[in-house]
PDB file of C-alpha atoms in Angstrom:
ATOM      1  CA  MET A   1      93.799 -79.002-105.742  1.00  0.00           C
ATOM      2  CA  THR A   2      94.116 -80.255-102.357  1.00  0.00           C
ATOM      3  CA  GLU A   3      94.263 -84.040-101.196  1.00  0.00           C
ATOM      4  CA  ALA A   4      90.925 -83.813 -99.502  1.00  0.00           C
ATOM      5  CA  GLU A   5      89.300 -82.186-102.774  1.00  0.00           C
ATOM      6  CA  ARG A   6      90.870 -84.931-104.898  1.00  0.00           C
ATOM      7  CA  GLY A   7      89.630 -87.426-102.671  1.00  0.00           C
ATOM      8  CA  ARG A   8      86.042 -86.267-102.856  1.00  0.00           C
ATOM      9  CA  ILE A   9      86.123 -85.850-106.721  1.00  0.00           C
ATOM     10  CA  ILE A  10      88.039 -89.106-107.688  1.00  0.00           C
ATOM     11  CA  PRO A  11      85.322 -91.794-106.331  1.00  0.00           C
ATOM     12  CA  PHE A  12      82.700 -89.868-108.104  1.00  0.00           C
ATOM     13  CA  ALA A  13      84.494 -89.990-111.383  1.00  0.00           C
ATOM     14  CA  VAL A  14      85.286 -93.823-110.908  1.00  0.00           C
ATOM     15  CA  ARG A  15      81.872 -94.689-110.451  1.00  0.00           C
ATOM     16  CA  ALA A  16      80.830 -92.841-113.640  1.00  0.00           C
ATOM     17  CA  ALA A  17      83.553 -94.944-115.413  1.00  0.00           C
ATOM     18  CA  LEU A  18      82.269 -98.225-113.866  1.00  0.00           C
ATOM     19  CA  ALA A  19      78.744 -97.356-114.842  1.00  0.00           C
ATOM     20  CA  SER A  20      80.088 -96.698-118.608  1.00  0.00           C
ATOM     21  CA  VAL A  21      81.934-100.321-118.589  1.00  0.00           C
ATOM     22  CA  ALA A  22      78.728-101.863-117.158  1.00  0.00           C
ATOM     23  CA  MET A  23      76.372-100.421-119.876  1.00  0.00           C
ATOM     24  CA  ALA A  24      79.123-101.195-122.787  1.00  0.00           C
ATOM     25  CA  VAL A  25      79.290-104.992-121.511  1.00  0.00           C
ATOM     26  CA  ALA A  26      75.637-105.474-121.680  1.00  0.00           C
ATOM     27  CA  LEU A  27      75.035-103.714-125.126  1.00  0.00           C
ATOM     28  CA  LEU A  28      77.904-105.844-126.491  1.00  0.00           C
ATOM     29  CA  VAL A  29      76.546-109.246-125.444  1.00  0.00           C
ATOM     30  CA  LEU A  30      73.021-107.769-127.037  1.00  0.00           C
ATOM     31  CA  LYS A  31      74.454-106.375-130.183  1.00  0.00           C
ATOM     32  CA  GLY A  32      76.465-109.761-130.739  1.00  0.00           C
ATOM     33  CA  VAL A  33      73.235-111.643-130.591  1.00  0.00           C
ATOM     34  CA  ALA A  34      71.398-109.168-132.937  1.00  0.00           C
ATOM     35  CA  ALA A  35      74.263-108.904-135.443  1.00  0.00           C
ATOM     36  CA  TRP A  36      74.223-112.745-135.818  1.00  0.00           C
ATOM     37  CA  SER A  37      70.638-113.011-135.848  1.00  0.00           C
ATOM     38  CA  THR A  38      69.997-110.164-138.352  1.00  0.00           C
ATOM     39  CA  GLY A  39      73.004-110.372-140.587  1.00  0.00           C
ATOM     40  CA  SER A  40      72.946-106.492-140.853  1.00  0.00           C
ATOM     41  CA  VAL A  41      76.403-105.063-141.819  1.00  0.00           C
ATOM     42  CA  ALA A  42      75.163-101.813-140.119  1.00  0.00           C
ATOM     43  CA  MET A  43      74.534-103.899-136.803  1.00  0.00           C
ATOM     44  CA  LEU A  44      77.719-105.417-137.358  1.00  0.00           C
ATOM     45  CA  GLY A  45      79.275-101.880-137.361  1.00  0.00           C
ATOM     46  CA  SER A  46      77.437-100.827-134.433  1.00  0.00           C
ATOM     47  CA  LEU A  47      78.615-103.872-132.658  1.00  0.00           C
ATOM     48  CA  ALA A  48      82.123-103.092-133.362  1.00  0.00           C
ATOM     49  CA  ASP A  49      81.697 -99.707-132.218  1.00  0.00           C
ATOM     50  CA  THR A  50      80.217-100.830-129.031  1.00  0.00           C
ATOM     51  CA  ALA A  51      83.334-103.170-128.448  1.00  0.00           C
ATOM     52  CA  LEU A  52      85.504 -99.927-128.838  1.00  0.00           C
ATOM     53  CA  ASP A  53      83.179 -98.355-126.222  1.00  0.00           C
ATOM     54  CA  LEU A  54      83.856-100.900-123.688  1.00  0.00           C
ATOM     55  CA  LEU A  55      87.499-100.659-124.342  1.00  0.00           C
ATOM     56  CA  ALA A  56      87.436 -96.718-124.257  1.00  0.00           C
ATOM     57  CA  SER A  57      85.237 -97.194-120.722  1.00  0.00           C
ATOM     58  CA  LEU A  58      87.908 -99.436-119.351  1.00  0.00           C
ATOM     59  CA  VAL A  59      90.828 -96.889-120.673  1.00  0.00           C
ATOM     60  CA  THR A  60      88.839 -94.157-119.010  1.00  0.00           C
ATOM     61  CA  LEU A  61      88.586 -96.232-115.736  1.00  0.00           C
ATOM     62  CA  TYR A  62      92.015 -96.795-115.762  1.00  0.00           C
ATOM     63  CA  GLY A  63      93.011 -93.365-116.764  1.00  0.00           C
ATOM     64  CA  VAL A  64      90.780 -91.572-113.982  1.00  0.00           C
ATOM     65  CA  ARG A  65      92.362 -94.026-111.208  1.00  0.00           C
ATOM     66  CA  LEU A  66      95.984 -93.405-112.623  1.00  0.00           C
ATOM     67  CA  ALA A  67      95.540 -89.820-113.049  1.00  0.00           C
ATOM     68  CA  ALA A  68      94.532 -89.809-109.478  1.00  0.00           C
ATOM     69  CA  THR A  69      97.839 -91.241-108.561  1.00  0.00           C
ATOM     70  CA  PRO A  70      99.866 -88.418-106.684  1.00  0.00           C
ATOM     71  CA  ALA A  71     103.060 -87.406-107.981  1.00  0.00           C
ATOM     72  CA  ASP A  72     105.942 -89.241-106.763  1.00  0.00           C
ATOM     73  CA  HIS A  73     110.011 -89.117-107.265  1.00  0.00           C
ATOM     74  CA  ASP A  74     109.970 -90.344-110.809  1.00  0.00           C
ATOM     75  CA  HIS A  75     106.930 -88.229-112.047  1.00  0.00           C
ATOM     76  CA  ARG A  76     107.027 -84.969-110.771  1.00  0.00           C
ATOM     77  CA  PHE A  77     104.095 -83.821-112.596  1.00  0.00           C
ATOM     78  CA  GLY A  78     101.915 -86.415-112.073  1.00  0.00           C
ATOM     79  CA  HIS A  79     100.455 -89.447-114.280  1.00  0.00           C
ATOM     80  CA  GLY A  80      98.132 -87.530-116.408  1.00  0.00           C
ATOM     81  CA  LYS A  81      99.636 -88.353-119.906  1.00  0.00           C
ATOM     82  CA  ALA A  82      99.010 -92.238-119.475  1.00  0.00           C
ATOM     83  CA  GLU A  83      95.503 -91.001-120.715  1.00  0.00           C
ATOM     84  CA  ALA A  84      97.077 -89.877-123.861  1.00  0.00           C
ATOM     85  CA  LEU A  85      99.455 -93.163-124.418  1.00  0.00           C
ATOM     86  CA  ALA A  86      96.300 -95.052-123.652  1.00  0.00           C
ATOM     87  CA  ALA A  87      94.264 -92.921-126.438  1.00  0.00           C
ATOM     88  CA  LEU A  88      96.743 -93.947-128.748  1.00  0.00           C
ATOM     89  CA  PHE A  89      96.342 -97.382-128.211  1.00  0.00           C
ATOM     90  CA  GLN A  90      92.680 -97.179-128.927  1.00  0.00           C
ATOM     91  CA  VAL A  91      93.317 -95.078-131.938  1.00  0.00           C
ATOM     92  CA  ALA A  92      95.002 -98.232-133.643  1.00  0.00           C
ATOM     93  CA  LEU A  93      92.043-100.469-132.650  1.00  0.00           C
ATOM     94  CA  ILE A  94      89.473 -97.920-133.905  1.00  0.00           C
ATOM     95  CA  ALA A  95      91.314 -97.754-137.157  1.00  0.00           C
ATOM     96  CA  ALA A  96      91.597-101.292-137.470  1.00  0.00           C
ATOM     97  CA  SER A  97      87.897-102.053-137.003  1.00  0.00           C
ATOM     98  CA  ALA A  98      86.941 -99.216-139.271  1.00  0.00           C
ATOM     99  CA  VAL A  99      88.906-101.001-142.191  1.00  0.00           C
ATOM    100  CA  GLY A 100      87.327-104.268-141.456  1.00  0.00           C
ATOM    101  CA  ILE A 101      83.647-102.771-141.517  1.00  0.00           C
ATOM    102  CA  ALA A 102      84.236-100.926-144.749  1.00  0.00           C
ATOM    103  CA  TRP A 103      85.745-104.346-146.367  1.00  0.00           C
ATOM    104  CA  ARG A 104      82.763-106.118-145.092  1.00  0.00           C
ATOM    105  CA  ALA A 105      80.357-103.689-146.573  1.00  0.00           C
ATOM    106  CA  ILE A 106      82.025-103.342-150.058  1.00  0.00           C
ATOM    107  CA  GLY A 107      81.744-107.341-149.941  1.00  0.00           C
ATOM    108  CA  ALA A 108      77.938-107.243-149.479  1.00  0.00           C
ATOM    109  CA  PHE A 109      77.583-104.987-152.342  1.00  0.00           C
ATOM    110  CA  ALA A 110      79.355-107.614-154.557  1.00  0.00           C
ATOM    111  CA  GLU A 111      77.423-110.569-152.927  1.00  0.00           C
ATOM    112  CA  PRO A 112      74.445-109.367-151.132  1.00  0.00           C
ATOM    113  CA  GLY A 113      73.321-111.311-148.197  1.00  0.00           C
ATOM    114  CA  GLU A 114      70.108-111.446-146.481  1.00  0.00           C
ATOM    115  CA  THR A 115      69.043-109.674-143.518  1.00  0.00           C
ATOM    116  CA  ALA A 116      66.398-110.956-141.190  1.00  0.00           C
ATOM    117  CA  ASP A 117      64.789-110.728-137.730  1.00  0.00           C
ATOM    118  CA  ALA A 118      64.169-106.873-138.081  1.00  0.00           C
ATOM    119  CA  GLN A 119      62.224-106.495-134.938  1.00  0.00           C
ATOM    120  CA  PHE A 120      64.906-107.747-132.865  1.00  0.00           C
ATOM    121  CA  GLY A 121      67.509-105.456-134.616  1.00  0.00           C
ATOM    122  CA  ILE A 122      65.514-102.454-133.871  1.00  0.00           C
ATOM    123  CA  GLY A 123      64.459-103.463-130.442  1.00  0.00           C
ATOM    124  CA  VAL A 124      68.213-103.697-129.566  1.00  0.00           C
ATOM    125  CA  SER A 125      69.101-100.266-131.116  1.00  0.00           C
ATOM    126  CA  LEU A 126      66.205 -98.670-129.323  1.00  0.00           C
ATOM    127  CA  PHE A 127      67.243-100.190-126.072  1.00  0.00           C
ATOM    128  CA  ALA A 128      70.843 -98.945-126.683  1.00  0.00           C
ATOM    129  CA  ILE A 129      69.559 -95.471-127.373  1.00  0.00           C
ATOM    130  CA  VAL A 130      67.657 -95.272-124.136  1.00  0.00           C
ATOM    131  CA  ALA A 131      70.528 -96.834-122.167  1.00  0.00           C
ATOM    132  CA  THR A 132      72.777 -94.258-123.592  1.00  0.00           C
ATOM    133  CA  PHE A 133      70.485 -91.526-122.684  1.00  0.00           C
ATOM    134  CA  ALA A 134      70.438 -92.748-119.017  1.00  0.00           C
ATOM    135  CA  LEU A 135      74.386 -92.849-119.003  1.00  0.00           C
ATOM    136  CA  LEU A 136      74.742 -89.400-120.605  1.00  0.00           C
ATOM    137  CA  ALA A 137      72.368 -87.889-118.009  1.00  0.00           C
ATOM    138  CA  TYR A 138      74.228 -89.763-115.118  1.00  0.00           C
ATOM    139  CA  GLN A 139      77.633 -88.379-116.596  1.00  0.00           C
ATOM    140  CA  ARG A 140      76.522 -85.071-116.836  1.00  0.00           C
ATOM    141  CA  ALA A 141      75.680 -84.985-113.275  1.00  0.00           C
ATOM    142  CA  ILE A 142      79.214 -86.162-112.425  1.00  0.00           C
ATOM    143  CA  ILE A 143      80.924 -83.784-114.696  1.00  0.00           C
ATOM    144  CA  ARG A 144      79.000 -80.776-112.947  1.00  0.00           C
ATOM    145  CA  GLN A 145      80.344 -82.408-109.525  1.00  0.00           C
ATOM    146  CA  THR A 146      84.031 -83.134-110.484  1.00  0.00           C
ATOM    147  CA  GLY A 147      84.770 -81.125-113.949  1.00  0.00           C
ATOM    148  CA  SER A 148      86.487 -84.596-114.850  1.00  0.00           C
ATOM    149  CA  VAL A 149      88.015 -84.126-118.417  1.00  0.00           C
ATOM    150  CA  ALA A 150      88.234 -88.023-118.620  1.00  0.00           C
ATOM    151  CA  ILE A 151      84.408 -88.602-117.946  1.00  0.00           C
ATOM    152  CA  ARG A 152      83.666 -85.563-120.217  1.00  0.00           C
ATOM    153  CA  ALA A 153      85.681 -87.243-123.368  1.00  0.00           C
ATOM    154  CA  ASP A 154      83.731 -90.396-122.636  1.00  0.00           C
ATOM    155  CA  SER A 155      80.432 -88.600-122.545  1.00  0.00           C
ATOM    156  CA  VAL A 156      81.168 -87.121-125.970  1.00  0.00           C
ATOM    157  CA  HIS A 157      82.084 -90.505-127.269  1.00  0.00           C
ATOM    158  CA  TYR A 158      78.718 -92.078-126.221  1.00  0.00           C
ATOM    159  CA  GLN A 159      76.876 -88.991-127.547  1.00  0.00           C
ATOM    160  CA  SER A 160      78.015 -90.310-131.352  1.00  0.00           C
ATOM    161  CA  ASP A 161      76.543 -93.624-130.355  1.00  0.00           C
ATOM    162  CA  LEU A 162      72.859 -92.318-130.282  1.00  0.00           C
ATOM    163  CA  LEU A 163      73.503 -91.402-133.973  1.00  0.00           C
ATOM    164  CA  LEU A 164      75.204 -94.680-134.787  1.00  0.00           C
ATOM    165  CA  ASN A 165      72.019 -96.521-133.353  1.00  0.00           C
ATOM    166  CA  LEU A 166      69.654 -94.406-135.336  1.00  0.00           C
ATOM    167  CA  ALA A 167      71.576 -95.337-138.592  1.00  0.00           C
ATOM    168  CA  VAL A 168      71.509 -99.051-137.803  1.00  0.00           C
ATOM    169  CA  ILE A 169      67.359 -98.780-137.397  1.00  0.00           C
ATOM    170  CA  ALA A 170      67.343 -96.818-140.680  1.00  0.00           C
ATOM    171  CA  ALA A 171      69.374 -99.247-142.281  1.00  0.00           C
ATOM    172  CA  ILE A 172      67.495-102.244-141.221  1.00  0.00           C
ATOM    173  CA  VAL A 173      64.020-100.573-142.026  1.00  0.00           C
ATOM    174  CA  LEU A 174      65.310 -99.691-145.660  1.00  0.00           C
ATOM    175  CA  ASP A 175      66.817-102.891-146.084  1.00  0.00           C
ATOM    176  CA  GLN A 176      63.602-105.126-144.808  1.00  0.00           C
ATOM    177  CA  TYR A 177      60.670-103.172-145.116  1.00  0.00           C
ATOM    178  CA  ALA A 178      61.284-100.694-147.994  1.00  0.00           C
ATOM    179  CA  GLY A 179      63.140-103.208-150.103  1.00  0.00           C
ATOM    180  CA  LEU A 180      66.041-101.367-150.478  1.00  0.00           C
ATOM    181  CA  PRO A 181      68.840-104.233-150.049  1.00  0.00           C
ATOM    182  CA  GLY A 182      71.920-101.837-150.736  1.00  0.00           C
ATOM    183  CA  ALA A 183      70.855 -99.522-147.859  1.00  0.00           C
ATOM    184  CA  ASP A 184      72.386-101.672-145.141  1.00  0.00           C
ATOM    185  CA  PRO A 185      76.056-102.122-146.638  1.00  0.00           C
ATOM    186  CA  LEU A 186      75.776 -98.306-147.591  1.00  0.00           C
ATOM    187  CA  PHE A 187      75.099 -97.695-143.926  1.00  0.00           C
ATOM    188  CA  GLY A 188      77.999 -99.900-142.880  1.00  0.00           C
ATOM    189  CA  ILE A 189      80.348 -98.123-144.751  1.00  0.00           C
ATOM    190  CA  ALA A 190      79.104 -94.705-143.307  1.00  0.00           C
ATOM    191  CA  ILE A 191      79.564 -96.030-139.872  1.00  0.00           C
ATOM    192  CA  ALA A 192      83.078 -97.224-140.920  1.00  0.00           C
ATOM    193  CA  LEU A 193      83.948 -93.514-141.917  1.00  0.00           C
ATOM    194  CA  TRP A 194      82.352 -92.334-138.750  1.00  0.00           C
ATOM    195  CA  LEU A 195      84.671 -94.593-136.717  1.00  0.00           C
ATOM    196  CA  ALA A 196      87.599 -93.583-138.646  1.00  0.00           C
ATOM    197  CA  TRP A 197      86.826 -89.974-138.013  1.00  0.00           C
ATOM    198  CA  GLY A 198      86.535 -90.633-134.385  1.00  0.00           C
ATOM    199  CA  ALA A 199      89.948 -92.071-134.513  1.00  0.00           C
ATOM    200  CA  PHE A 200      91.538 -88.971-136.133  1.00  0.00           C
ATOM    201  CA  ARG A 201      90.134 -86.947-133.408  1.00  0.00           C
ATOM    202  CA  ALA A 202      91.129 -88.946-130.611  1.00  0.00           C
ATOM    203  CA  SER A 203      94.634 -89.217-132.237  1.00  0.00           C
ATOM    204  CA  SER A 204      94.755 -85.509-132.330  1.00  0.00           C
ATOM    205  CA  GLN A 205      93.896 -84.814-128.780  1.00  0.00           C
ATOM    206  CA  ALA A 206      96.265 -87.280-127.662  1.00  0.00           C
ATOM    207  CA  ILE A 207      99.454 -86.105-129.726  1.00  0.00           C
ATOM    208  CA  ASP A 208      98.224 -82.577-128.580  1.00  0.00           C
ATOM    209  CA  GLN A 209      98.855 -83.684-124.927  1.00  0.00           C
ATOM    210  CA  LEU A 210     101.998 -85.612-125.566  1.00  0.00           C
ATOM    211  CA  MET A 211     103.406 -82.397-127.571  1.00  0.00           C
ATOM    212  CA  ASP A 212     102.602 -80.074-124.442  1.00  0.00           C
ATOM    213  CA  LYS A 213     100.078 -77.965-126.843  1.00  0.00           C
ATOM    214  CA  GLU A 214      99.254 -74.648-125.509  1.00  0.00           C
ATOM    215  CA  TRP A 215      95.812 -74.057-124.349  1.00  0.00           C
ATOM    216  CA  PRO A 216      93.490 -72.127-126.831  1.00  0.00           C
ATOM    217  CA  GLU A 217      93.827 -68.432-126.827  1.00  0.00           C
ATOM    218  CA  GLY A 218      90.423 -67.772-125.206  1.00  0.00           C
ATOM    219  CA  GLU A 219      91.565 -69.600-122.243  1.00  0.00           C
ATOM    220  CA  ARG A 220      94.910 -68.093-122.105  1.00  0.00           C
ATOM    221  CA  ALA A 221      93.511 -64.589-122.262  1.00  0.00           C
ATOM    222  CA  ALA A 222      90.823 -65.267-119.739  1.00  0.00           C
ATOM    223  CA  PHE A 223      93.834 -66.714-117.222  1.00  0.00           C
ATOM    224  CA  LEU A 224      95.829 -63.797-117.748  1.00  0.00           C
ATOM    225  CA  ASP A 225      93.071 -61.457-116.878  1.00  0.00           C
ATOM    226  CA  VAL A 226      92.596 -63.102-113.656  1.00  0.00           C
ATOM    227  CA  ALA A 227      96.232 -62.507-113.035  1.00  0.00           C
ATOM    228  CA  ALA A 228      96.856 -59.050-113.925  1.00  0.00           C
ATOM    229  CA  ARG A 229      94.006 -57.852-111.701  1.00  0.00           C
ATOM    230  CA  GLN A 230      96.220 -57.877-108.952  1.00  0.00           C
ATOM    231  CA  GLU A 231      97.466 -54.368-107.326  1.00  0.00           C
ATOM    232  CA  GLY A 232     101.014 -54.007-107.599  1.00  0.00           C
ATOM    233  CA  LEU A 233     101.744 -56.164-110.715  1.00  0.00           C
ATOM    234  CA  ARG A 234     103.890 -54.440-113.334  1.00  0.00           C
ATOM    235  CA  GLY A 235     104.061 -57.253-116.184  1.00  0.00           C
ATOM    236  CA  ILE A 236     103.727 -60.774-116.916  1.00  0.00           C
ATOM    237  CA  HIS A 237     105.888 -62.495-119.631  1.00  0.00           C
ATOM    238  CA  ASP A 238     107.008 -66.049-120.857  1.00  0.00           C
ATOM    239  CA  PHE A 239     103.356 -67.451-120.218  1.00  0.00           C
ATOM    240  CA  ARG A 240     103.266 -71.098-120.895  1.00  0.00           C
ATOM    241  CA  THR A 241     100.393 -73.602-120.550  1.00  0.00           C
ATOM    242  CA  ARG A 242      99.769 -77.374-120.946  1.00  0.00           C
ATOM    243  CA  ARG A 243      97.342 -80.049-120.369  1.00  0.00           C
ATOM    244  CA  SER A 244      98.260 -83.492-118.963  1.00  0.00           C
ATOM    245  CA  GLY A 245      94.878 -85.739-118.619  1.00  0.00           C
ATOM    246  CA  SER A 246      92.792 -84.285-116.139  1.00  0.00           C
ATOM    247  CA  HIS A 247      95.342 -81.663-114.960  1.00  0.00           C
ATOM    248  CA  ASP A 248      96.210 -78.396-116.425  1.00  0.00           C
ATOM    249  CA  PHE A 249      99.688 -76.637-115.652  1.00  0.00           C
ATOM    250  CA  ALA A 250     100.496 -72.851-116.163  1.00  0.00           C
ATOM    251  CA  GLN A 251     103.624 -71.017-115.382  1.00  0.00           C
ATOM    252  CA  PHE A 252     104.948 -67.627-116.048  1.00  0.00           C
ATOM    253  CA  HIS A 253     107.284 -64.717-115.152  1.00  0.00           C
ATOM    254  CA  MET A 254     105.565 -61.673-113.059  1.00  0.00           C
ATOM    255  CA  GLU A 255     107.176 -58.238-112.846  1.00  0.00           C
ATOM    256  CA  VAL A 256     106.977 -56.139-109.705  1.00  0.00           C
ATOM    257  CA  ASP A 257     108.695 -52.899-108.663  1.00  0.00           C
ATOM    258  CA  ARG A 258     112.482 -53.470-108.554  1.00  0.00           C
ATOM    259  CA  ASP A 259     112.638 -51.466-105.475  1.00  0.00           C
ATOM    260  CA  LEU A 260     110.049 -53.836-103.424  1.00  0.00           C
ATOM    261  CA  SER A 261     111.577 -55.927-100.555  1.00  0.00           C
ATOM    262  CA  VAL A 262     111.403 -59.408-100.966  1.00  0.00           C
ATOM    263  CA  ALA A 263     108.673 -59.863 -98.481  1.00  0.00           C
ATOM    264  CA  ASP A 264     106.509 -57.449-100.199  1.00  0.00           C
ATOM    265  CA  ALA A 265     106.826 -58.784-103.588  1.00  0.00           C
ATOM    266  CA  HIS A 266     106.461 -62.365-102.301  1.00  0.00           C
ATOM    267  CA  GLU A 267     102.808 -60.905-100.860  1.00  0.00           C
ATOM    268  CA  ILE A 268     101.963 -59.987-104.170  1.00  0.00           C
ATOM    269  CA  VAL A 269     102.830 -63.465-105.743  1.00  0.00           C
ATOM    270  CA  GLU A 270     100.816 -65.245-103.166  1.00  0.00           C
ATOM    271  CA  SER A 271      97.895 -62.725-103.757  1.00  0.00           C
ATOM    272  CA  VAL A 272      97.972 -63.649-107.607  1.00  0.00           C
ATOM    273  CA  GLU A 273      98.252 -67.375-106.667  1.00  0.00           C
ATOM    274  CA  LYS A 274      94.997 -67.166-104.439  1.00  0.00           C
ATOM    275  CA  ASN A 275      93.209 -65.175-107.224  1.00  0.00           C
ATOM    276  CA  LEU A 276      94.126 -67.755-109.797  1.00  0.00           C
ATOM    277  CA  ARG A 277      93.253 -70.909-107.319  1.00  0.00           C
ATOM    278  CA  ARG A 278      89.780 -69.325-106.654  1.00  0.00           C
ATOM    279  CA  ALA A 279      89.132 -68.851-110.432  1.00  0.00           C
ATOM    280  CA  TYR A 280      90.838 -72.079-111.632  1.00  0.00           C
ATOM    281  CA  PRO A 281      90.996 -74.574-108.497  1.00  0.00           C
ATOM    282  CA  ARG A 282      92.225 -77.485-110.813  1.00  0.00           C
ATOM    283  CA  VAL A 283      95.284 -75.619-112.445  1.00  0.00           C
ATOM    284  CA  GLU A 284      98.542 -75.799-111.021  1.00  0.00           C
ATOM    285  CA  VAL A 285     100.401 -72.599-111.257  1.00  0.00           C
ATOM    286  CA  LEU A 286     104.063 -71.689-111.106  1.00  0.00           C
ATOM    287  CA  ILE A 287     105.232 -68.146-110.877  1.00  0.00           C
ATOM    288  CA  HIS A 288     108.600 -66.837-111.279  1.00  0.00           C
ATOM    289  CA  LEU A 289     109.296 -63.317-109.958  1.00  0.00           C
ATOM    290  CA  ASP A 290     111.197 -60.801-111.891  1.00  0.00           C
ATOM    291  CA  PRO A 291     111.994 -57.048-110.978  1.00  0.00           C
ATOM    292  CA  GLU A 292     110.093 -54.773-113.447  1.00  0.00           C
ATOM    293  CA  GLY A 293     112.184 -54.338-116.804  1.00  0.00           C
ATOM    294  CA  HIS A 294     114.008 -57.586-116.541  1.00  0.00           C
ATOM    295  CA  VAL A 295     114.806 -59.549-119.654  1.00  0.00           C
ATOM    296  CA  ASP A 296     115.778 -63.174-119.489  1.00  0.00           C
ATOM    297  CA  THR A 297     118.560 -63.032-122.207  1.00  0.00           C
ATOM    298  CA  ASP A 298     119.082 -66.972-122.207  1.00  0.00           C
ATOM    299  CA  ASN A 299     115.185 -67.338-123.012  1.00  0.00           C
ATOM    300  CA  PRO A 300     114.785 -68.976-126.416  1.00  0.00           C
ATOM    301  CA  LEU A 301     111.150 -67.448-126.808  1.00  0.00           C
ATOM    302  CA  VAL A 302     112.755 -64.037-126.323  1.00  0.00           C
ATOM    303  CA  GLU A 303     115.559 -65.028-128.761  1.00  0.00           C
ATOM    304  CA  ALA A 304     113.125 -66.147-131.320  1.00  0.00           C
ATOM    305  CA  ASP A 305     111.122 -62.788-130.886  1.00  0.00           C
ATOM    306  CA  VAL A 306     107.733 -64.464-130.214  1.00  0.00           C
ATOM    307  CA  THR A 307     106.834 -62.448-126.989  1.00  0.00           C
ATOM    308  CA  PRO A 308     103.600 -60.594-127.572  1.00  0.00           C
ATOM    309  CA  HIS A 309     101.976 -57.820-125.954  1.00  0.00           C
ATOM    310  CA  TRP A 310      98.911 -57.865-123.810  1.00  0.00           C
ATOM    311  CA  PHE A 311      96.994 -54.776-122.362  1.00  0.00           C
ATOM    312  CA  GLY A 312     100.520 -52.921-122.205  1.00  0.00           C
ATOM    313  CA  LYS A 313     102.065 -55.940-119.930  1.00  0.00           C
ATOM    314  CA  ARG A 314     104.513 -57.814-121.503  1.00  0.00           C
ATOM    315  CA  VAL A 315     103.271 -61.479-122.136  1.00  0.00           C
ATOM    316  CA  GLY A 316     105.177 -64.457-123.436  1.00  0.00           C
ATOM    317  CA  GLY A 317     104.574 -67.572-124.972  1.00  0.00           C
TER     318      GLY A 317
END
């Protein structure tokens, strides 16, 4: 991606992150008043989730801005992994909140409290649902323009909030209108479990990035298919990929006829790079040129015999 392209994309992503922060602040205030007014454990759980939404939105804003920082002398591959480090910090807070909500809900079973002001609690939840729908629509528009991974992750997080707000409405209605006092703490426990599951998913994604996990096999195969269309290419091996924040990296060894001149071989490499840039404009590609039949004897992937074959061309990693 060129600096000009990056300059057009980042402001849109920052605006989406700022919109997410603004909405989270507004909902945090409203749900705080509603949790105090209704005494609902489910509303308390929703309040905790909104507080985490605010933190997640702030981290997204920070991550988008930091990820846009150009590579420097000490960070030659950029700053994308800052998003994964921030995500692990979020995971710790999410897990702590889930434990706190579950503890409060279990206590409510032993000593049931009274909930009140159902209309206000339901109204706040309905407002949250409408506001979340509006934010998701705006985020989808930004994602179509920028392809931002950070905003996409934030959007997925807010999609889960729709279910949480519906759960709060159901808990209040069952508790105050249907006369089922156990419904409120039960939904509180369900929300705590949902938060714990979200923490697990977030930690898995963050750890995958920090450990440089390979792209999914479907993405790898599609990428190689584009590269292999180039005439004159005799083979691909030692194919490695990784993801760092909103940036993707791919590298591989490419084989050409060993009798080609350096200039002719270089032209083939440039053609492959252009094809990949058109199909994957946000992937940084590094290609090492090899004469056909060359084997890297010092390559640990070759020594471990983990070099599969693909369409008759040697493909590694």
